[in-house]
Tab-separated table of C-alpha atoms in Angstrom:
chain	number	residue	atom	x	y	z
A	1498	MET	CA	0.000	0.000	0.000
A	1499	ALA	CA	1.509	3.315	-1.076
A	1500	SER	CA	2.214	5.944	1.512
A	1501	HIS	CA	0.715	9.403	1.040
A	1502	ALA	CA	3.099	11.065	3.530
A	1503	PRO	CA	5.185	13.872	1.974
A	1504	ASP	CA	8.862	13.116	1.438
A	1505	GLN	CA	11.560	15.062	3.291
A	1506	ARG	CA	12.234	17.366	0.351
A	1507	SER	CA	8.650	18.605	0.268
A	1508	ILE	CA	8.650	19.053	4.054
A	1509	ASP	CA	11.844	21.132	3.903
A	1510	GLY	CA	10.463	23.172	1.028
A	1511	ALA	CA	7.260	23.884	2.931
A	1512	MET	CA	9.244	25.020	5.952
A	1513	ASP	CA	11.254	27.427	3.809
A	1514	ARG	CA	8.110	28.878	2.298
A	1515	GLU	CA	6.626	29.411	5.746
A	1516	GLU	CA	9.770	31.105	7.062
A	1517	GLN	CA	10.391	33.427	4.131
A	1518	LYS	CA	7.603	35.969	3.912
A	1519	PRO	CA	6.922	38.101	0.826
A	1520	THR	CA	9.674	40.719	0.985
A	1521	VAL	CA	10.639	44.061	-0.522
A	1522	VAL	CA	14.437	44.309	-0.611
A	1523	VAL	CA	15.491	47.973	-0.403
A	1524	LEU	CA	19.038	48.205	-1.684
A	1525	PHE	CA	20.845	51.379	-0.566
A	1526	GLY	CA	23.968	52.071	-2.627
A	1527	ALA	CA	22.348	50.090	-5.419
A	1528	VAL	CA	24.785	51.154	-8.161
A	1529	GLY	CA	27.912	51.026	-5.996
A	1530	ASP	CA	30.817	48.596	-6.261
A	1531	LEU	CA	29.581	46.023	-3.707
A	1532	SER	CA	26.135	45.982	-5.251
A	1533	LYS	CA	27.543	45.398	-8.739
A	1534	ARG	CA	30.067	42.735	-7.694
A	1535	LYS	CA	28.052	40.786	-5.137
A	1536	LEU	CA	24.523	41.905	-4.310
A	1537	LEU	CA	22.826	42.154	-7.694
A	1538	PRO	CA	24.453	38.942	-9.038
A	1539	GLY	CA	23.621	37.284	-5.716
A	1540	LEU	CA	19.968	38.276	-5.856
A	1541	LEU	CA	19.754	36.897	-9.388
A	1542	HIS	CA	21.300	33.603	-8.254
A	1543	LEU	CA	18.782	33.382	-5.390
A	1544	PHE	CA	16.024	33.991	-7.928
A	1545	GLN	CA	17.386	31.208	-10.171
A	1546	ALA	CA	17.513	28.874	-7.152
A	1547	ASP	CA	13.840	29.611	-6.294
A	1548	LEU	CA	14.947	31.249	-3.038
A	1549	LEU	CA	13.670	34.703	-3.935
A	1550	ASN	CA	10.006	33.882	-4.350
A	1551	ASP	CA	7.486	36.655	-3.730
A	1552	ALA	CA	10.032	39.477	-3.642
A	1553	ARG	CA	10.578	42.906	-5.169
A	1554	ILE	CA	13.841	44.901	-5.241
A	1555	VAL	CA	13.905	48.676	-4.874
A	1556	GLY	CA	17.289	50.250	-5.564
A	1557	THR	CA	18.318	53.690	-4.343
A	1558	SER	CA	21.552	55.700	-4.272
A	1559	LEU	CA	22.938	59.167	-4.973
A	1560	GLU	CA	23.184	58.558	-8.736
A	1561	GLU	CA	20.471	60.259	-10.803
A	1562	VAL	CA	19.294	57.331	-12.905
A	1563	ASP	CA	15.844	55.918	-13.583
A	1564	THR	CA	14.522	52.361	-13.387
A	1565	GLU	CA	15.380	51.604	-17.015
A	1566	GLU	CA	19.001	52.682	-16.535
A	1567	PHE	CA	19.245	50.794	-13.219
A	1568	ARG	CA	18.094	47.636	-14.964
A	1569	ARG	CA	20.762	48.159	-17.629
A	1570	ILE	CA	23.409	48.608	-14.912
A	1571	ALA	CA	22.167	45.452	-13.194
A	1572	ARG	CA	22.417	43.429	-16.411
A	1573	GLN	CA	25.956	44.641	-16.991
A	1574	ALA	CA	26.849	43.742	-13.372
A	1575	VAL	CA	25.534	40.178	-13.569
A	1576	ASP	CA	27.141	39.638	-16.980
A	1577	GLU	CA	30.503	40.709	-15.570
A	1578	HIS	CA	30.365	39.241	-12.056
A	1579	GLY	CA	27.609	36.634	-11.931
A	1580	ASP	CA	26.556	33.351	-13.473
A	1581	SER	CA	25.036	33.169	-16.917
A	1582	CYS	CA	21.277	33.060	-17.208
A	1583	SER	CA	18.809	32.640	-20.028
A	1584	GLU	CA	17.002	35.574	-21.552
A	1585	GLN	CA	13.763	34.217	-20.143
A	1586	VAL	CA	15.125	34.109	-16.586
A	1587	TRP	CA	16.529	37.612	-16.928
A	1588	ALA	CA	13.245	38.920	-18.311
A	1589	GLU	CA	11.455	37.563	-15.236
A	1590	PHE	CA	14.078	38.825	-12.778
A	1591	VAL	CA	14.404	42.315	-14.219
A	1592	GLU	CA	10.710	42.953	-13.658
A	1593	LEU	CA	11.435	42.808	-9.913
A	1594	LEU	CA	13.798	45.810	-10.117
A	1595	THR	CA	12.834	49.447	-9.690
A	1596	TYR	CA	14.875	52.500	-8.709
A	1597	VAL	CA	14.447	55.755	-6.800
A	1598	PRO	CA	17.302	58.304	-6.630
A	1599	GLN	CA	18.046	59.703	-3.186
A	1600	LYS	CA	17.497	63.229	-4.488
A	1601	ALA	CA	13.838	62.364	-5.081
A	1602	GLY	CA	13.433	62.510	-1.308
A	1603	THR	CA	12.288	60.329	1.546
A	1604	GLU	CA	8.623	60.351	0.573
A	1605	ALA	CA	9.391	59.149	-2.963
A	1606	LEU	CA	11.304	56.190	-1.548
A	1607	ALA	CA	8.478	55.376	0.860
A	1608	GLN	CA	5.918	55.505	-1.949
A	1609	GLU	CA	7.970	53.167	-4.148
A	1610	VAL	CA	8.444	50.642	-1.332
A	1611	ARG	CA	4.722	50.639	-0.592
A	1612	ARG	CA	3.902	50.332	-4.291
A	1613	ALA	CA	6.226	47.327	-4.498
A	1614	GLU	CA	4.562	45.813	-1.414
A	1615	GLU	CA	1.170	46.069	-3.079
A	1616	LEU	CA	2.439	43.841	-5.884
A	1617	LEU	CA	3.309	41.073	-3.409
A	1618	PRO	CA	0.740	38.444	-2.401
A	1619	GLY	CA	-0.675	38.147	1.092
A	1620	ALA	CA	-1.974	40.391	3.827
A	1621	PRO	CA	0.041	43.543	4.680
A	1622	GLN	CA	1.024	42.232	8.126
A	1623	ASP	CA	2.633	39.167	6.508
A	1624	LYS	CA	4.970	41.183	4.275
A	1625	ARG	CA	8.537	42.086	5.201
A	1626	ARG	CA	11.083	44.756	4.248
A	1627	LEU	CA	14.803	44.055	4.086
A	1628	HIS	CA	16.907	47.219	4.016
A	1629	TYR	CA	20.452	46.466	2.836
A	1630	LEU	CA	22.846	49.336	3.632
A	1631	SER	CA	25.571	48.997	0.995
A	1632	VAL	CA	26.871	52.446	1.952
A	1633	PRO	CA	30.040	53.833	3.593
A	1634	PRO	CA	30.047	53.483	7.413
A	1635	ASN	CA	29.719	57.241	7.905
A	1636	ALA	CA	26.472	57.221	5.884
A	1637	ALA	CA	24.759	54.399	7.794
A	1638	LEU	CA	23.097	56.563	10.454
A	1639	ALA	CA	21.718	58.924	7.814
A	1640	VAL	CA	20.017	55.937	6.159
A	1641	VAL	CA	18.654	54.763	9.526
A	1642	LYS	CA	17.153	58.231	10.056
A	1643	GLN	CA	15.702	58.233	6.545
A	1644	LEU	CA	14.008	54.889	7.159
A	1645	ASP	CA	12.555	56.244	10.395
A	1646	ASP	CA	11.329	59.431	8.686
A	1647	ALA	CA	9.828	57.347	5.861
A	1648	ASP	CA	7.966	55.121	8.341
A	1649	LEU	CA	9.678	52.043	6.876
A	1650	VAL	CA	10.824	50.502	10.168
A	1651	GLU	CA	7.771	48.396	10.957
A	1652	ARG	CA	7.970	44.780	9.686
A	1653	SER	CA	11.518	45.436	8.537
A	1654	ARG	CA	15.059	44.137	9.005
A	1655	ILE	CA	18.225	46.110	8.364
A	1656	VAL	CA	21.528	44.684	7.088
A	1657	MET	CA	24.577	46.745	8.043
A	1658	GLU	CA	28.072	46.369	6.579
A	1659	LYS	CA	31.303	46.406	8.576
A	1660	PRO	CA	33.222	48.037	10.145
A	1661	PHE	CA	30.727	48.565	12.945
A	1662	GLY	CA	32.458	51.372	14.806
A	1663	THR	CA	36.174	52.085	15.015
A	1664	ASP	CA	36.660	51.588	18.769
A	1665	LEU	CA	34.624	50.768	21.881
A	1666	GLU	CA	33.186	54.249	22.316
A	1667	SER	CA	32.101	54.630	18.690
A	1668	ALA	CA	30.626	51.106	18.599
A	1669	LYS	CA	28.539	51.775	21.713
A	1670	ALA	CA	27.376	55.102	20.303
A	1671	LEU	CA	26.472	53.521	16.955
A	1672	ASN	CA	24.565	50.684	18.618
A	1673	ALA	CA	22.679	53.183	20.778
A	1674	ARG	CA	21.699	55.299	17.769
A	1675	VAL	CA	20.574	52.280	15.753
A	1676	HIS	CA	18.587	50.950	18.722
A	1677	GLU	CA	16.690	54.240	18.917
A	1678	VAL	CA	15.023	53.173	15.658
A	1679	PHE	CA	15.450	49.392	15.306
A	1680	ALA	CA	15.223	46.659	17.922
A	1681	GLU	CA	18.319	44.432	18.143
A	1682	GLU	CA	16.421	41.495	16.622
A	1683	GLN	CA	15.821	43.636	13.515
A	1684	VAL	CA	19.543	44.356	13.007
A	1685	PHE	CA	21.745	42.059	10.919
A	1686	ARG	CA	25.454	43.019	11.054
A	1687	ILE	CA	26.883	41.200	8.083
A	1688	ASP	CA	30.254	39.459	7.957
A	1689	HIS	CA	30.555	37.603	4.668
A	1690	PHE	CA	33.258	35.284	6.045
A	1691	LEU	CA	30.618	33.604	8.212
A	1692	GLY	CA	28.444	32.995	5.160
A	1693	LYS	CA	31.031	30.740	3.559
A	1694	GLU	CA	30.428	26.994	3.417
A	1695	ALA	CA	33.781	26.319	5.076
A	1696	ALA	CA	32.998	28.472	8.116
A	1697	GLN	CA	29.808	26.503	8.704
A	1698	ASN	CA	31.686	23.285	7.999
A	1699	ILE	CA	33.714	23.999	11.127
A	1700	LEU	CA	30.510	23.607	13.139
A	1701	ALA	CA	29.549	20.434	11.270
A	1702	PHE	CA	33.053	19.026	11.573
A	1703	ARG	CA	33.231	19.634	15.307
A	1704	PHE	CA	29.735	18.906	16.529
A	1705	ALA	CA	28.446	16.220	14.139
A	1706	ASN	CA	31.366	13.818	14.591
A	1707	GLY	CA	32.598	11.885	17.584
A	1708	LEU	CA	36.148	11.823	16.218
A	1709	PHE	CA	37.319	15.420	16.572
A	1710	GLU	CA	35.458	17.228	19.347
A	1711	PRO	CA	37.099	15.098	22.116
A	1712	ILE	CA	40.542	16.302	20.960
A	1713	TRP	CA	39.464	19.910	20.278
A	1714	ASN	CA	41.236	21.384	23.296
A	1715	ARG	CA	44.559	22.368	24.880
A	1716	ASN	CA	45.502	18.751	25.616
A	1717	PHE	CA	45.848	17.905	21.917
A	1718	ILE	CA	46.058	21.188	19.991
A	1719	ASP	CA	49.340	23.081	19.998
A	1720	HIS	CA	48.338	26.307	18.256
A	1721	VAL	CA	45.899	27.696	15.688
A	1722	GLN	CA	46.554	29.957	12.690
A	1723	ILE	CA	43.965	32.042	10.860
A	1724	ASP	CA	45.586	33.426	7.726
A	1725	VAL	CA	43.961	35.770	5.196
A	1726	PRO	CA	46.680	37.229	2.952
A	1727	GLU	CA	45.593	39.230	-0.092
A	1728	THR	CA	47.519	40.067	-3.263
A	1729	LEU	CA	45.475	43.184	-4.041
A	1730	GLY	CA	46.602	46.634	-2.997
A	1731	LEU	CA	44.496	49.584	-1.901
A	1732	GLU	CA	44.180	51.486	-5.160
A	1733	GLY	CA	40.965	53.483	-4.939
A	1734	ARG	CA	40.414	52.615	-1.253
A	1735	THR	CA	43.138	54.654	0.437
A	1736	ALA	CA	40.713	57.245	1.852
A	1737	PHE	CA	38.711	54.466	3.507
A	1738	TYR	CA	41.814	52.685	4.774
A	1739	GLU	CA	43.301	55.839	6.293
A	1740	THR	CA	40.370	55.846	8.737
A	1741	THR	CA	40.438	52.110	9.438
A	1742	GLY	CA	43.589	50.107	8.683
A	1743	ALA	CA	43.970	46.347	8.434
A	1744	TYR	CA	43.101	45.606	12.059
A	1745	ARG	CA	39.776	47.440	12.054
A	1746	ASP	CA	38.938	46.383	8.496
A	1747	MET	CA	39.742	42.669	8.738
A	1748	VAL	CA	40.661	41.401	12.204
A	1749	VAL	CA	38.013	42.742	14.556
A	1750	THR	CA	35.418	41.758	11.970
A	1751	HIS	CA	36.260	38.713	9.855
A	1752	LEU	CA	39.147	36.957	11.588
A	1753	MET	CA	37.785	37.259	15.136
A	1754	GLN	CA	34.396	35.932	14.023
A	1755	VAL	CA	36.019	32.897	12.395
A	1756	LEU	CA	38.108	32.421	15.550
A	1757	ALA	CA	34.890	32.278	17.576
A	1758	PHE	CA	33.529	29.445	15.410
A	1759	ALA	CA	36.754	27.501	15.912
A	1760	ALA	CA	36.983	28.128	19.664
A	1761	MET	CA	33.370	28.164	20.921
A	1762	GLU	CA	31.899	25.597	23.279
A	1763	PRO	CA	29.135	23.320	21.944
A	1764	PRO	CA	25.898	25.347	21.825
A	1765	THR	CA	22.700	23.859	23.207
A	1766	SER	CA	21.347	23.940	19.637
A	1767	LEU	CA	22.378	25.264	16.233
A	1768	THR	CA	20.029	28.215	16.462
A	1769	PRO	CA	20.889	31.931	16.563
A	1770	GLY	CA	20.551	32.505	20.313
A	1771	PRO	CA	22.759	29.656	21.601
A	1772	ILE	CA	25.411	30.184	18.894
A	1773	SER	CA	25.614	33.918	19.639
A	1774	ASP	CA	25.868	33.134	23.348
A	1775	GLU	CA	28.830	30.800	22.840
A	1776	LYS	CA	30.618	33.222	20.520
A	1777	LEU	CA	30.202	35.975	23.110
A	1778	LYS	CA	31.729	33.699	25.767
A	1779	VAL	CA	34.798	33.290	23.554
A	1780	PHE	CA	35.175	37.063	23.223
A	1781	ARG	CA	34.751	37.509	26.967
A	1782	SER	CA	37.407	34.846	27.601
A	1783	MET	CA	39.962	36.583	25.356
A	1784	LYS	CA	42.776	38.357	27.131
A	1785	PRO	CA	43.099	42.043	26.206
A	1786	LEU	CA	45.420	42.313	23.232
A	1787	ASP	CA	49.061	42.917	24.112
A	1788	PRO	CA	50.642	45.463	21.724
A	1789	SER	CA	54.000	43.706	22.164
A	1790	GLU	CA	52.488	40.644	20.502
A	1791	VAL	CA	51.245	42.528	17.444
A	1792	VAL	CA	53.167	43.264	14.248
A	1793	ARG	CA	51.887	46.098	12.078
A	1794	GLY	CA	53.177	46.604	8.554
A	1795	GLN	CA	52.752	48.919	5.587
A	1796	TYR	CA	53.716	47.978	2.057
A	1797	GLN	CA	56.254	50.132	0.291
A	1798	GLY	CA	54.522	52.542	-2.056
A	1799	TYR	CA	51.432	53.091	0.102
A	1800	ARG	CA	52.623	56.442	1.434
A	1801	GLY	CA	52.533	59.354	-0.922
A	1802	LYS	CA	49.463	58.130	-2.780
A	1803	GLU	CA	46.484	60.416	-3.154
A	1804	GLU	CA	44.733	60.936	0.216
A	1805	VAL	CA	47.659	59.290	2.095
A	1806	ALA	CA	49.977	61.414	4.221
A	1807	ASP	CA	53.732	61.115	3.672
A	1808	GLU	CA	54.087	59.998	7.317
A	1809	SER	CA	50.956	57.810	7.429
A	1810	ASP	CA	50.950	55.305	10.301
A	1811	THR	CA	48.090	53.243	8.823
A	1812	GLU	CA	48.795	49.516	8.716
A	1813	THR	CA	48.117	47.551	5.539
A	1814	PHE	CA	49.274	44.365	7.302
A	1815	VAL	CA	48.758	43.018	10.800
A	1816	ALA	CA	49.734	39.813	12.597
A	1817	LEU	CA	48.939	39.145	16.237
A	1818	ARG	CA	48.642	36.574	18.978
A	1819	VAL	CA	45.298	36.045	20.706
A	1820	ASP	CA	44.991	34.123	23.982
A	1821	ILE	CA	41.690	32.651	25.169
A	1822	ASP	CA	41.771	32.271	28.926
A	1823	ASN	CA	39.385	29.407	29.592
A	1824	TRP	CA	39.691	25.709	30.441
A	1825	ARG	CA	39.506	24.538	26.827
A	1826	TRP	CA	42.139	26.880	25.378
A	1827	ALA	CA	44.425	28.094	28.184
A	1828	GLY	CA	47.984	28.119	26.874
A	1829	VAL	CA	47.014	27.591	23.203
A	1830	PRO	CA	47.971	30.646	21.119
A	1831	PHE	CA	45.815	31.742	18.191
A	1832	TYR	CA	47.865	33.522	15.517
A	1833	LEU	CA	46.008	35.821	13.129
A	1834	ARG	CA	47.501	37.386	10.003
A	1835	THR	CA	46.156	39.462	7.127
A	1836	GLY	CA	47.499	42.084	4.773
A	1837	LYS	CA	47.497	43.653	1.338
A	1838	LYS	CA	49.949	43.095	-1.543
A	1839	LEU	CA	51.254	39.822	-0.112
A	1840	ALA	CA	52.798	36.898	-1.994
A	1841	GLU	CA	49.607	34.856	-2.370
A	1842	GLY	CA	45.926	35.149	-1.641
A	1843	ALA	CA	44.332	32.599	0.693
A	1844	ARG	CA	41.803	32.156	3.487
A	1845	ILE	CA	43.061	29.393	5.714
A	1846	ILE	CA	42.338	28.118	9.209
A	1847	SER	CA	45.055	25.702	10.313
A	1848	ILE	CA	44.864	23.624	13.502
A	1849	ALA	CA	48.304	22.319	14.566
A	1850	PHE	CA	48.175	19.233	16.790
A	1851	LYS	CA	50.735	18.455	19.438
A	1852	GLU	CA	53.506	16.093	18.420
A	1853	PRO	CA	54.030	12.764	20.181
A	1854	PRO	CA	55.946	13.146	23.472
A	1855	LEU	CA	58.505	10.503	22.485
A	1856	SER	CA	59.755	9.193	19.135
A	1857	MET	CA	60.963	5.616	18.785
A	1858	PHE	CA	61.641	5.962	15.065
A	1859	PRO	CA	65.253	5.648	13.913
A	1860	GLU	CA	67.367	8.608	12.855
A	1861	GLY	CA	66.782	9.437	9.214
A	1862	SER	CA	63.173	8.250	9.260
A	1863	ASN	CA	61.960	11.825	8.555
A	1864	VAL	CA	59.579	11.795	11.535
A	1865	GLY	CA	59.067	15.313	12.852
A	1866	THR	CA	60.976	16.934	9.980
A	1867	GLN	CA	57.850	18.411	8.372
A	1868	GLY	CA	56.221	19.860	11.439
A	1869	PRO	CA	53.131	18.804	13.344
A	1870	ASP	CA	49.977	17.246	11.964
A	1871	HIS	CA	47.529	19.871	10.730
A	1872	LEU	CA	43.809	20.096	10.129
A	1873	THR	CA	43.261	22.825	7.538
A	1874	PHE	CA	40.069	24.572	6.437
A	1875	ASP	CA	40.110	26.573	3.216
A	1876	LEU	CA	37.471	29.321	3.375
A	1877	ALA	CA	36.919	29.393	-0.379
A	1878	ASP	CA	33.344	29.470	-1.663
A	1879	GLN	CA	33.762	25.789	-2.571
A	1880	SER	CA	35.146	24.715	0.802
A	1881	ARG	CA	38.015	22.269	1.267
A	1882	MET	CA	39.519	20.511	4.273
A	1883	SER	CA	42.796	18.649	4.684
A	1884	LEU	CA	44.193	16.462	7.464
A	1885	SER	CA	47.958	15.897	7.290
A	1886	PHE	CA	49.843	13.124	9.082
A	1887	TYR	CA	52.962	10.975	8.845
A	1888	GLY	CA	52.754	7.607	7.102
A	1889	LYS	CA	55.287	4.987	6.069
A	1890	ARG	CA	56.805	5.262	2.625
A	1891	PRO	CA	56.354	1.959	0.723
A	1892	GLY	CA	59.503	-0.136	0.472
A	1893	PRO	CA	62.232	-1.428	2.775
A	1894	GLY	CA	63.195	0.328	5.983
A	1895	MET	CA	61.235	2.859	8.017
A	1896	LYS	CA	61.021	6.055	5.998
A	1897	LEU	CA	58.089	8.370	6.695
A	1898	ASP	CA	56.385	10.908	4.439
A	1899	LYS	CA	53.850	13.615	5.229
A	1900	LEU	CA	50.538	12.501	3.732
A	1901	SER	CA	47.107	14.076	3.676
A	1902	MET	CA	43.441	13.246	3.388
A	1903	GLN	CA	41.399	15.882	1.624
A	1904	PHE	CA	37.751	16.745	1.174
A	1905	ALA	CA	36.444	19.262	-1.349
A	1906	THR	CA	32.871	20.458	-1.747
A	1907	HIS	CA	33.234	20.555	-5.528
A	1908	ASP	CA	33.811	16.785	-5.510
A	1909	THR	CA	30.401	16.086	-3.953
A	1910	PRO	CA	27.079	15.574	-5.769
A	1911	SER	CA	25.680	18.648	-3.979
A	1912	SER	CA	28.363	21.076	-5.177
A	1913	GLY	CA	25.865	22.851	-7.414
A	1914	LEU	CA	23.823	23.877	-4.369
A	1915	VAL	CA	26.581	26.042	-2.890
A	1916	LEU	CA	25.515	29.631	-2.265
A	1917	GLU	CA	28.047	32.439	-2.364
A	1918	ALA	CA	28.504	34.049	1.073
A	1919	TYR	CA	26.448	37.178	0.371
A	1920	GLU	CA	23.687	35.099	-1.196
A	1921	ARG	CA	23.397	32.892	1.876
A	1922	LEU	CA	23.403	35.853	4.259
A	1923	ILE	CA	20.789	37.793	2.300
A	1924	HIS	CA	18.599	34.696	2.278
A	1925	ASP	CA	19.115	34.195	6.032
A	1926	ALA	CA	18.261	37.836	6.743
A	1927	MET	CA	15.062	37.539	4.711
A	1928	ARG	CA	14.145	34.554	6.889
A	1929	GLY	CA	15.125	36.361	10.096
A	1930	ASP	CA	17.925	33.888	10.895
A	1931	HIS	CA	20.664	35.586	12.981
A	1932	THR	CA	22.925	32.504	13.217
A	1933	LEU	CA	25.669	33.833	10.937
A	1934	PHE	CA	25.440	37.499	11.954
A	1935	THR	CA	27.198	39.407	14.718
A	1936	THR	CA	25.514	40.975	17.738
A	1937	ALA	CA	25.854	44.344	19.442
A	1938	SER	CA	27.258	42.771	22.618
A	1939	GLY	CA	29.765	40.683	20.652
A	1940	ILE	CA	31.029	43.690	18.695
A	1941	GLU	CA	31.391	45.801	21.840
A	1942	GLU	CA	33.269	43.010	23.653
A	1943	LEU	CA	35.749	42.721	20.789
A	1944	TRP	CA	36.376	46.456	20.776
A	1945	ALA	CA	36.892	46.363	24.546
A	1946	LYS	CA	39.580	43.682	24.178
A	1947	SER	CA	41.140	45.694	21.328
A	1948	MET	CA	41.568	48.957	23.221
A	1949	PRO	CA	45.121	48.308	24.559
A	1950	LEU	CA	46.267	47.883	20.949
A	1951	LEU	CA	44.298	50.835	19.606
A	1952	GLU	CA	45.556	53.128	22.384
A	1953	ASN	CA	49.188	52.051	22.117
A	1954	PRO	CA	49.824	50.577	18.648
A	1955	PRO	CA	53.331	49.393	17.791
A	1956	PRO	CA	55.005	51.277	14.912
A	1957	VAL	CA	54.351	50.128	11.383
A	1958	ARG	CA	57.192	48.233	9.683
A	1959	SER	CA	57.796	48.474	5.974
A	1960	TYR	CA	57.517	45.406	3.757
A	1961	GLN	CA	58.015	44.702	0.095
A	1962	PRO	CA	54.934	44.106	-2.069
A	1963	GLY	CA	54.812	40.420	-2.972
A	1964	SER	CA	56.408	39.317	0.310
A	1965	TRP	CA	54.796	37.769	3.398
A	1966	GLY	CA	54.980	40.957	5.465
A	1967	PRO	CA	57.591	42.334	7.883
A	1968	ASN	CA	60.277	39.938	9.112
A	1969	ALA	CA	59.155	40.499	12.705
A	1970	ILE	CA	56.265	38.068	12.139
A	1971	HIS	CA	58.699	35.168	12.560
A	1972	GLN	CA	59.678	36.304	16.048
A	1973	LEU	CA	55.993	36.706	16.892
A	1974	ILE	CA	55.149	33.074	16.190
A	1975	ALA	CA	58.437	31.436	17.288
A	1976	PRO	CA	59.101	28.613	18.076
A	1977	HIS	CA	56.318	27.778	15.595
A	1978	ALA	CA	56.289	28.729	11.923
A	1979	TRP	CA	53.734	30.362	9.665
A	1980	ARG	CA	52.005	27.812	7.483
A	1981	LEU	CA	51.738	29.875	4.321
A	1982	PRO	CA	52.654	29.352	1.603
A	1983	PHE	CA	50.550	26.244	2.068
A	1984	GLU	CA	53.091	23.444	1.759
A	1985	ARG	CA	50.785	20.690	0.474
A	1986	ALA	CA	48.877	21.813	-2.582
A	1987	TRP	CA	45.187	21.047	-2.816
A	1988	ARG	CA	44.505	18.153	-5.115
A	1989	GLU	CA	42.317	19.028	-8.033
A	1990	SER	CA	39.459	16.773	-9.071
A	1991	ASP	CA	40.259	14.504	-12.021
A	1992	GLY	CA	36.592	14.252	-12.904
A	1993	ALA	CA	36.400	10.565	-12.009
A	1994	GLY	CA	33.305	9.354	-10.247
């Protein structure tokens, strides 16, 4: 007798449809760089994946263009930065896009949002607004005020880009101003690193397997590296960087958030509240940063550029040691590094395990010559993981080689389902899921632990473009060594089943 119960796929689909209400996405900075590179192509991909059902997109920015021109800009953006799509799909997607220039005024924006809402199905109380602030940090509060003046706060969520403040005082002031208009549960502080498959794979790796969580502590782990070198320079972004620098731009946002995923205790459930609670505990357990354990660098050629002072002290590179003072991690250093114009680009989390306390292998066996065993996470959009270890080389005698087991998302049957980080986070914000977003308390705690560094920063050291940063980084991590360049190349798929 055939069963009439729905299969799991239809159950999951029904749940998604219940969670995601009809939504008007209001895209501030709609013709800016981030919107062209990530947001507009991402919204199209969500539409292609049937994850943008019952939605309209209202763009707005300072540029004086109309809806027709905005749609042309959007097509050019997705052609250049997104996936290909058929003319039929584009014709359906483009009908969702309208545009209102900021100079048209607050009331014009409000009217367009309400007109778009009227085109969505359902009762008014079941419709949502998602305001995405793709604007410079100093313009965010002006947008918050505009939304308040336009009476567009009710039934809405607001996505805010980093950096969220520049120190503890400014972060508290910004949170207070935002909370005058929006409740904390309406605010989504976006960090695209947490939207990557690999970042979430850390949670799956740790908490879904009985193999690794029992050794995920100071008894077995020697040290941790979080490495995000970049080959790009700061051409066109020097004005922004002069007010932030590498630490504010990358560390207190991206790298610290990834650190929290790697270091947190098991949450009571994989839901926003418990995960945010455990991340906050990590930040509270961090020792205040010691400026003597921080290396700041600036690549040669940065000074003297337009909008950069000849004596600029802004760092384009930073490496530091973070200590987490709790039972799980006491004595285990976390080394963080990021910078511009470095030798290679990568986004790596590397867990170094302690070496055996005694070796019985004969001299010349190669044991210990290639460093400790490592578990490595590559934070690429198609995530990869590698576990390295010593194994016997085939043949006579006892010669050991460093071997590795690797997993790559692109080798799995589900690789086509991968969402780019911004796509996932936009979708989560539409559903009201805070799991991968940062909180006001977490941001303020990080700034509090950063204040010793911000108040007494070490001098910047010059480094050559194309290098790995100032030489002082080797003293910082000694007796360990930096893992990049990554010594065991990722294996590429040969296409075999």
